[in-house]
């Protein structure tokens, strides 16, 4: 369009149409100047519009909306629960015979259920009644003897296992006291439980060619029996949230499988789940 206008103006100039004088010549110059300026502005506007149109046709990248996220703190432990369930793994040392010179190690599990007493006073609310069950097993050293696991006609063994398996099933009841040393992060408890434990000492007596009484005498083991037992100790609960905690619980074990009361060490670790509300 601009090229065509320049050609027309050139023809007019060569044909003499530009030979004007005075105000008419000045007016025509002003007119064509305004016309040229308008054409230039129109061209620039069309160019920008085309550029905008071409950019609009290009595919845009997908954007992922950003949402406001909040990380909330876990609800504080208020210790106003009505019930508590504990489950964990247990370790205990033990002596499987009255005269055995060496102790043995037992491993197993523990389950404890506690009911926390209601009341308005803090001391009453800090007392819980619990029932505890434990099962532990391990192999024990015994007196040196000529026994083997499976006797044959050539070896002439007795069938006694020289590293027999022993396991205990223990059930106790007692109380748990939640001290004032507690906050959102941890709590200290004391407990005392008493009950009975049944010991199985002849599990490994297979294919005996001697009597079971002779096997007990040769190994120094107790016979199978149910005897009193008690656990006195403490526990520390590391709170994960209001309802969940990780517990470590060491105990002093008092048992009377033989002719006297003996003391042993036990420790368990596991998870506490608090439910209900007083």
Tab-separated table of C-alpha atoms in Angstrom:
chain	number	residue	atom	x	y	z
A	1	UNK	CA	0.000	0.000	0.000
A	2	UNK	CA	2.805	2.417	0.829
A	3	UNK	CA	4.591	1.569	-2.419
A	4	UNK	CA	1.448	2.323	-4.459
A	5	UNK	CA	1.061	5.689	-2.717
A	6	UNK	CA	4.661	6.633	-3.493
A	7	UNK	CA	4.125	5.778	-7.151
A	8	UNK	CA	0.997	7.974	-7.363
A	9	UNK	CA	2.783	10.886	-5.735
A	10	UNK	CA	5.692	10.480	-8.181
A	11	UNK	CA	3.299	10.552	-11.191
A	12	UNK	CA	1.590	13.664	-9.896
A	13	UNK	CA	4.940	15.373	-9.426
A	14	UNK	CA	6.167	14.589	-12.912
A	15	UNK	CA	2.877	15.545	-14.531
A	16	UNK	CA	2.974	19.028	-13.010
A	17	UNK	CA	0.116	18.560	-10.617
A	18	UNK	CA	2.476	19.532	-7.832
A	19	UNK	CA	3.019	22.948	-9.197
A	20	UNK	CA	0.807	24.697	-6.693
A	21	UNK	CA	1.336	27.878	-4.878
A	22	UNK	CA	0.492	29.439	-1.641
A	23	UNK	CA	-1.861	27.956	0.877
A	24	UNK	CA	-3.119	25.227	-1.494
A	25	UNK	CA	0.366	23.730	-1.813
A	26	UNK	CA	0.852	23.859	1.939
A	27	UNK	CA	-2.549	22.264	2.595
A	28	UNK	CA	-1.930	19.414	0.181
A	29	UNK	CA	1.461	18.747	1.775
A	30	UNK	CA	-0.135	18.655	5.216
A	31	UNK	CA	-2.867	16.320	3.935
A	32	UNK	CA	-0.442	13.843	2.405
A	33	UNK	CA	1.781	14.001	5.491
A	34	UNK	CA	-1.140	13.113	7.742
A	35	UNK	CA	-2.171	10.340	5.304
A	36	UNK	CA	1.330	8.844	5.272
A	37	UNK	CA	1.541	8.943	9.065
A	38	UNK	CA	-1.804	7.180	9.349
A	39	UNK	CA	-0.702	4.503	6.900
A	40	UNK	CA	2.487	3.896	8.875
A	41	UNK	CA	0.567	3.595	12.146
A	42	UNK	CA	-1.930	1.221	10.524
A	43	UNK	CA	0.893	-0.966	9.232
A	44	UNK	CA	2.518	-1.116	12.668
A	45	UNK	CA	-0.783	-2.014	14.273
A	46	UNK	CA	-1.398	-4.792	11.727
A	47	UNK	CA	2.133	-6.152	12.330
A	48	UNK	CA	1.613	-6.293	16.074
A	49	UNK	CA	-1.767	-7.928	15.632
A	50	UNK	CA	-0.252	-10.606	13.381
A	51	UNK	CA	2.522	-11.251	15.884
A	52	UNK	CA	-0.033	-11.566	18.670
A	53	UNK	CA	-2.148	-13.899	16.560
A	54	UNK	CA	0.810	-16.133	15.706
A	55	UNK	CA	1.884	-16.351	19.312
A	56	UNK	CA	-1.666	-17.197	20.357
A	57	UNK	CA	-1.750	-20.143	17.961
A	58	UNK	CA	1.368	-21.707	19.484
A	59	UNK	CA	0.644	-24.476	22.012
A	60	UNK	CA	1.029	-23.429	25.607
A	61	UNK	CA	2.717	-25.515	28.234
A	62	UNK	CA	0.524	-27.239	30.770
A	63	UNK	CA	0.892	-25.786	34.217
A	64	UNK	CA	0.202	-27.579	37.452
A	65	UNK	CA	-1.858	-25.546	39.890
A	66	UNK	CA	-0.141	-24.924	43.178
A	67	UNK	CA	-2.335	-25.581	46.145
A	68	UNK	CA	-1.723	-24.345	49.619
A	69	UNK	CA	-0.570	-27.227	51.814
A	70	UNK	CA	-0.270	-27.191	55.586
A	71	UNK	CA	1.723	-29.579	57.764
A	72	UNK	CA	-0.145	-29.886	61.032
A	73	UNK	CA	1.483	-30.954	64.274
A	74	UNK	CA	0.362	-34.229	65.810
A	75	UNK	CA	-2.275	-33.929	68.505
A	76	UNK	CA	-0.601	-33.608	71.926
A	77	UNK	CA	-0.685	-36.606	74.246
A	78	UNK	CA	-3.268	-35.867	76.951
A	79	UNK	CA	-3.116	-39.242	78.752
A	80	UNK	CA	-6.885	-39.254	79.213
A	81	UNK	CA	-7.283	-42.643	77.536
A	82	UNK	CA	-9.370	-45.353	79.151
A	83	UNK	CA	-7.589	-48.404	77.715
A	84	UNK	CA	-4.095	-49.222	76.556
A	85	UNK	CA	-2.714	-52.135	74.528
A	86	UNK	CA	0.978	-52.945	74.359
A	87	UNK	CA	2.688	-55.489	72.112
A	88	UNK	CA	6.409	-56.060	71.784
A	89	UNK	CA	9.412	-58.368	71.654
A	90	UNK	CA	10.892	-59.707	74.871
A	91	UNK	CA	14.362	-60.833	75.990
A	92	UNK	CA	15.020	-62.640	79.268
A	93	UNK	CA	17.819	-64.637	80.881
A	94	UNK	CA	16.970	-67.704	82.892
A	95	UNK	CA	18.373	-70.792	84.569
A	96	UNK	CA	16.664	-74.011	83.438
A	97	UNK	CA	17.858	-76.206	86.291
A	98	UNK	CA	18.526	-75.936	90.009
A	99	UNK	CA	22.200	-76.945	89.720
A	100	UNK	CA	23.079	-75.861	86.174
A	101	UNK	CA	26.205	-73.664	86.241
A	102	UNK	CA	25.234	-71.561	83.209
A	103	UNK	CA	22.268	-69.390	82.433
A	104	UNK	CA	20.372	-69.325	79.151
A	105	UNK	CA	18.794	-66.596	77.021
A	106	UNK	CA	15.121	-66.605	76.100
A	107	UNK	CA	13.460	-64.579	73.375
A	108	UNK	CA	9.783	-64.108	72.665
A	109	UNK	CA	6.843	-61.733	72.754
A	110	UNK	CA	4.684	-59.829	75.225
A	111	UNK	CA	1.101	-58.558	75.149
A	112	UNK	CA	-0.228	-56.243	77.881
A	113	UNK	CA	-3.720	-54.811	78.309
A	114	UNK	CA	-4.310	-51.969	80.782
A	115	UNK	CA	-7.495	-50.363	82.102
A	116	UNK	CA	-6.917	-46.897	83.577
A	117	UNK	CA	-9.098	-46.168	86.589
A	118	UNK	CA	-11.459	-43.168	86.365
A	119	UNK	CA	-11.542	-40.442	88.974
A	120	UNK	CA	-11.229	-36.733	89.614
A	121	UNK	CA	-7.915	-36.879	91.446
A	122	UNK	CA	-4.721	-37.105	89.402
A	123	UNK	CA	-3.404	-39.969	91.545
A	124	UNK	CA	-6.478	-42.123	90.896
A	125	UNK	CA	-6.314	-41.434	87.184
A	126	UNK	CA	-2.632	-42.448	87.200
A	127	UNK	CA	-3.378	-46.043	88.283
A	128	UNK	CA	-3.991	-48.739	85.701
A	129	UNK	CA	-4.936	-52.400	86.156
A	130	UNK	CA	-3.146	-54.676	83.705
A	131	UNK	CA	-3.044	-58.279	82.480
A	132	UNK	CA	0.223	-59.433	80.925
A	133	UNK	CA	1.045	-62.510	78.814
A	134	UNK	CA	4.531	-63.550	77.702
A	135	UNK	CA	5.928	-66.482	75.757
A	136	UNK	CA	9.687	-67.052	75.635
A	137	UNK	CA	11.873	-69.832	74.227
A	138	UNK	CA	15.558	-70.701	73.886
A	139	UNK	CA	18.139	-73.465	74.096
A	140	UNK	CA	20.124	-74.094	77.237
A	141	UNK	CA	23.474	-75.684	78.129
A	142	UNK	CA	23.174	-78.798	80.303
A	143	UNK	CA	25.466	-81.237	82.155
A	144	UNK	CA	27.958	-83.055	79.939
A	145	UNK	CA	26.630	-86.486	79.049
A	146	UNK	CA	26.929	-89.129	76.371
A	147	UNK	CA	23.514	-88.506	74.913
A	148	UNK	CA	22.832	-87.880	71.240
A	149	UNK	CA	19.710	-86.746	69.473
A	150	UNK	CA	18.939	-90.039	67.699
A	151	UNK	CA	20.496	-93.186	69.184
A	152	UNK	CA	21.597	-96.075	66.973
A	153	UNK	CA	22.737	-99.601	67.610
A	154	UNK	CA	26.332	-98.652	66.849
A	155	UNK	CA	26.604	-95.491	68.971
A	156	UNK	CA	24.517	-96.674	71.869
A	157	UNK	CA	23.306	-93.150	72.764
A	158	UNK	CA	20.493	-92.307	75.120
A	159	UNK	CA	18.592	-89.951	72.783
A	160	UNK	CA	19.199	-86.915	75.027
A	161	UNK	CA	19.733	-83.592	73.259
A	162	UNK	CA	22.754	-81.797	74.723
A	163	UNK	CA	21.327	-78.387	73.783
A	164	UNK	CA	17.628	-78.836	74.568
A	165	UNK	CA	14.884	-76.330	73.858
A	166	UNK	CA	13.086	-74.738	76.809
A	167	UNK	CA	10.085	-72.434	76.655
A	168	UNK	CA	7.927	-70.579	79.180
A	169	UNK	CA	4.291	-69.481	79.045
A	170	UNK	CA	3.711	-66.733	81.601
A	171	UNK	CA	0.537	-64.895	82.620
A	172	UNK	CA	0.480	-62.163	85.260
A	173	UNK	CA	-1.789	-59.414	86.571
A	174	UNK	CA	-0.989	-56.249	88.460
A	175	UNK	CA	-0.883	-52.481	88.404
A	176	UNK	CA	0.774	-49.755	86.394
A	177	UNK	CA	1.468	-46.270	87.730
A	178	UNK	CA	1.860	-43.321	85.354
A	179	UNK	CA	4.110	-40.765	87.035
A	180	UNK	CA	3.987	-36.974	86.797
A	181	UNK	CA	7.099	-37.128	84.644
A	182	UNK	CA	5.173	-36.957	81.394
A	183	UNK	CA	4.637	-34.459	78.585
A	184	UNK	CA	3.842	-34.370	74.895
A	185	UNK	CA	7.031	-36.277	74.075
A	186	UNK	CA	7.432	-39.021	76.696
A	187	UNK	CA	6.092	-40.544	79.890
A	188	UNK	CA	7.640	-42.592	82.696
A	189	UNK	CA	5.658	-45.467	84.224
A	190	UNK	CA	6.241	-48.012	86.978
A	191	UNK	CA	4.605	-51.425	87.162
A	192	UNK	CA	4.404	-54.593	89.200
A	193	UNK	CA	2.861	-57.894	88.034
A	194	UNK	CA	2.551	-61.296	89.645
A	195	UNK	CA	1.311	-64.646	88.369
A	196	UNK	CA	2.437	-68.074	87.230
A	197	UNK	CA	4.716	-69.439	84.524
A	198	UNK	CA	4.577	-72.905	83.012
A	199	UNK	CA	7.957	-74.257	81.925
A	200	UNK	CA	8.344	-76.980	79.307
A	201	UNK	CA	11.770	-78.606	79.677
A	202	UNK	CA	11.358	-81.940	77.893
A	203	UNK	CA	10.566	-80.650	74.396
A	204	UNK	CA	13.870	-81.938	72.985
A	205	UNK	CA	13.656	-85.380	74.614
A	206	UNK	CA	12.994	-87.327	71.423
A	207	UNK	CA	13.617	-91.025	70.833
A	208	UNK	CA	14.743	-91.653	74.390
A	209	UNK	CA	16.128	-95.088	75.191
A	210	UNK	CA	16.216	-94.178	78.873
A	211	UNK	CA	13.426	-93.031	81.133
A	212	UNK	CA	12.504	-89.360	81.297
A	213	UNK	CA	13.597	-89.281	84.942
A	214	UNK	CA	17.057	-90.481	83.900
A	215	UNK	CA	17.142	-87.813	81.183
A	216	UNK	CA	16.353	-85.078	83.699
A	217	UNK	CA	19.096	-86.344	85.995
A	218	UNK	CA	21.628	-86.555	83.158
A	219	UNK	CA	20.958	-83.031	81.912
A	220	UNK	CA	20.209	-81.214	85.190
A	221	UNK	CA	16.978	-79.705	83.813
A	222	UNK	CA	13.828	-79.000	85.754
A	223	UNK	CA	10.878	-81.246	85.067
A	224	UNK	CA	7.846	-79.632	83.445
A	225	UNK	CA	6.114	-77.470	86.070
A	226	UNK	CA	4.035	-74.359	86.795
A	227	UNK	CA	5.520	-71.997	89.349
A	228	UNK	CA	5.045	-68.448	90.742
A	229	UNK	CA	6.695	-65.557	88.947
A	230	UNK	CA	6.720	-61.760	89.258
A	231	UNK	CA	7.931	-58.804	87.185
A	232	UNK	CA	8.907	-55.462	88.756
A	233	UNK	CA	10.078	-52.626	86.569
A	234	UNK	CA	9.459	-49.433	84.669
A	235	UNK	CA	8.704	-48.314	81.149
A	236	UNK	CA	9.340	-45.220	79.064
A	237	UNK	CA	6.818	-44.293	76.380
A	238	UNK	CA	8.087	-42.141	73.521
A	239	UNK	CA	4.967	-40.598	72.029
A	240	UNK	CA	4.453	-40.729	68.286
A	241	UNK	CA	1.008	-39.100	68.540
A	242	UNK	CA	-1.841	-38.877	71.008
A	243	UNK	CA	-2.712	-42.555	70.579
A	244	UNK	CA	0.590	-44.185	69.513
A	245	UNK	CA	3.852	-44.536	71.414
A	246	UNK	CA	7.034	-46.614	71.366
A	247	UNK	CA	7.801	-48.321	74.670
A	248	UNK	CA	11.003	-49.653	76.246
A	249	UNK	CA	10.395	-51.676	79.416
A	250	UNK	CA	13.128	-53.297	81.578
A	251	UNK	CA	12.103	-55.735	84.355
A	252	UNK	CA	13.464	-57.566	87.360
A	253	UNK	CA	12.080	-61.116	87.172
A	254	UNK	CA	11.534	-63.127	90.373
A	255	UNK	CA	10.833	-66.862	89.853
A	256	UNK	CA	10.574	-69.938	92.054
A	257	UNK	CA	11.019	-72.930	89.735
A	258	UNK	CA	13.562	-74.509	92.094
A	259	UNK	CA	14.007	-74.573	95.839
A	260	UNK	CA	14.649	-70.853	96.136
A	261	UNK	CA	13.619	-67.551	94.607
A	262	UNK	CA	15.979	-66.370	91.884
A	263	UNK	CA	16.327	-63.036	90.146
A	264	UNK	CA	16.751	-62.499	86.412
A	265	UNK	CA	16.733	-59.608	83.983
A	266	UNK	CA	14.198	-59.018	81.225
A	267	UNK	CA	13.601	-56.200	78.745
A	268	UNK	CA	10.993	-55.676	76.064
A	269	UNK	CA	10.355	-53.098	73.382
A	270	UNK	CA	7.303	-52.471	71.246
A	271	UNK	CA	4.294	-50.307	70.454
A	272	UNK	CA	1.573	-48.837	72.693
A	273	UNK	CA	-1.898	-48.002	71.377
A	274	UNK	CA	-4.199	-45.873	73.560
A	275	UNK	CA	-7.944	-46.038	73.007
A	276	UNK	CA	-11.102	-44.749	74.668
A	277	UNK	CA	-11.571	-41.625	76.733
A	278	UNK	CA	-12.266	-41.267	80.427
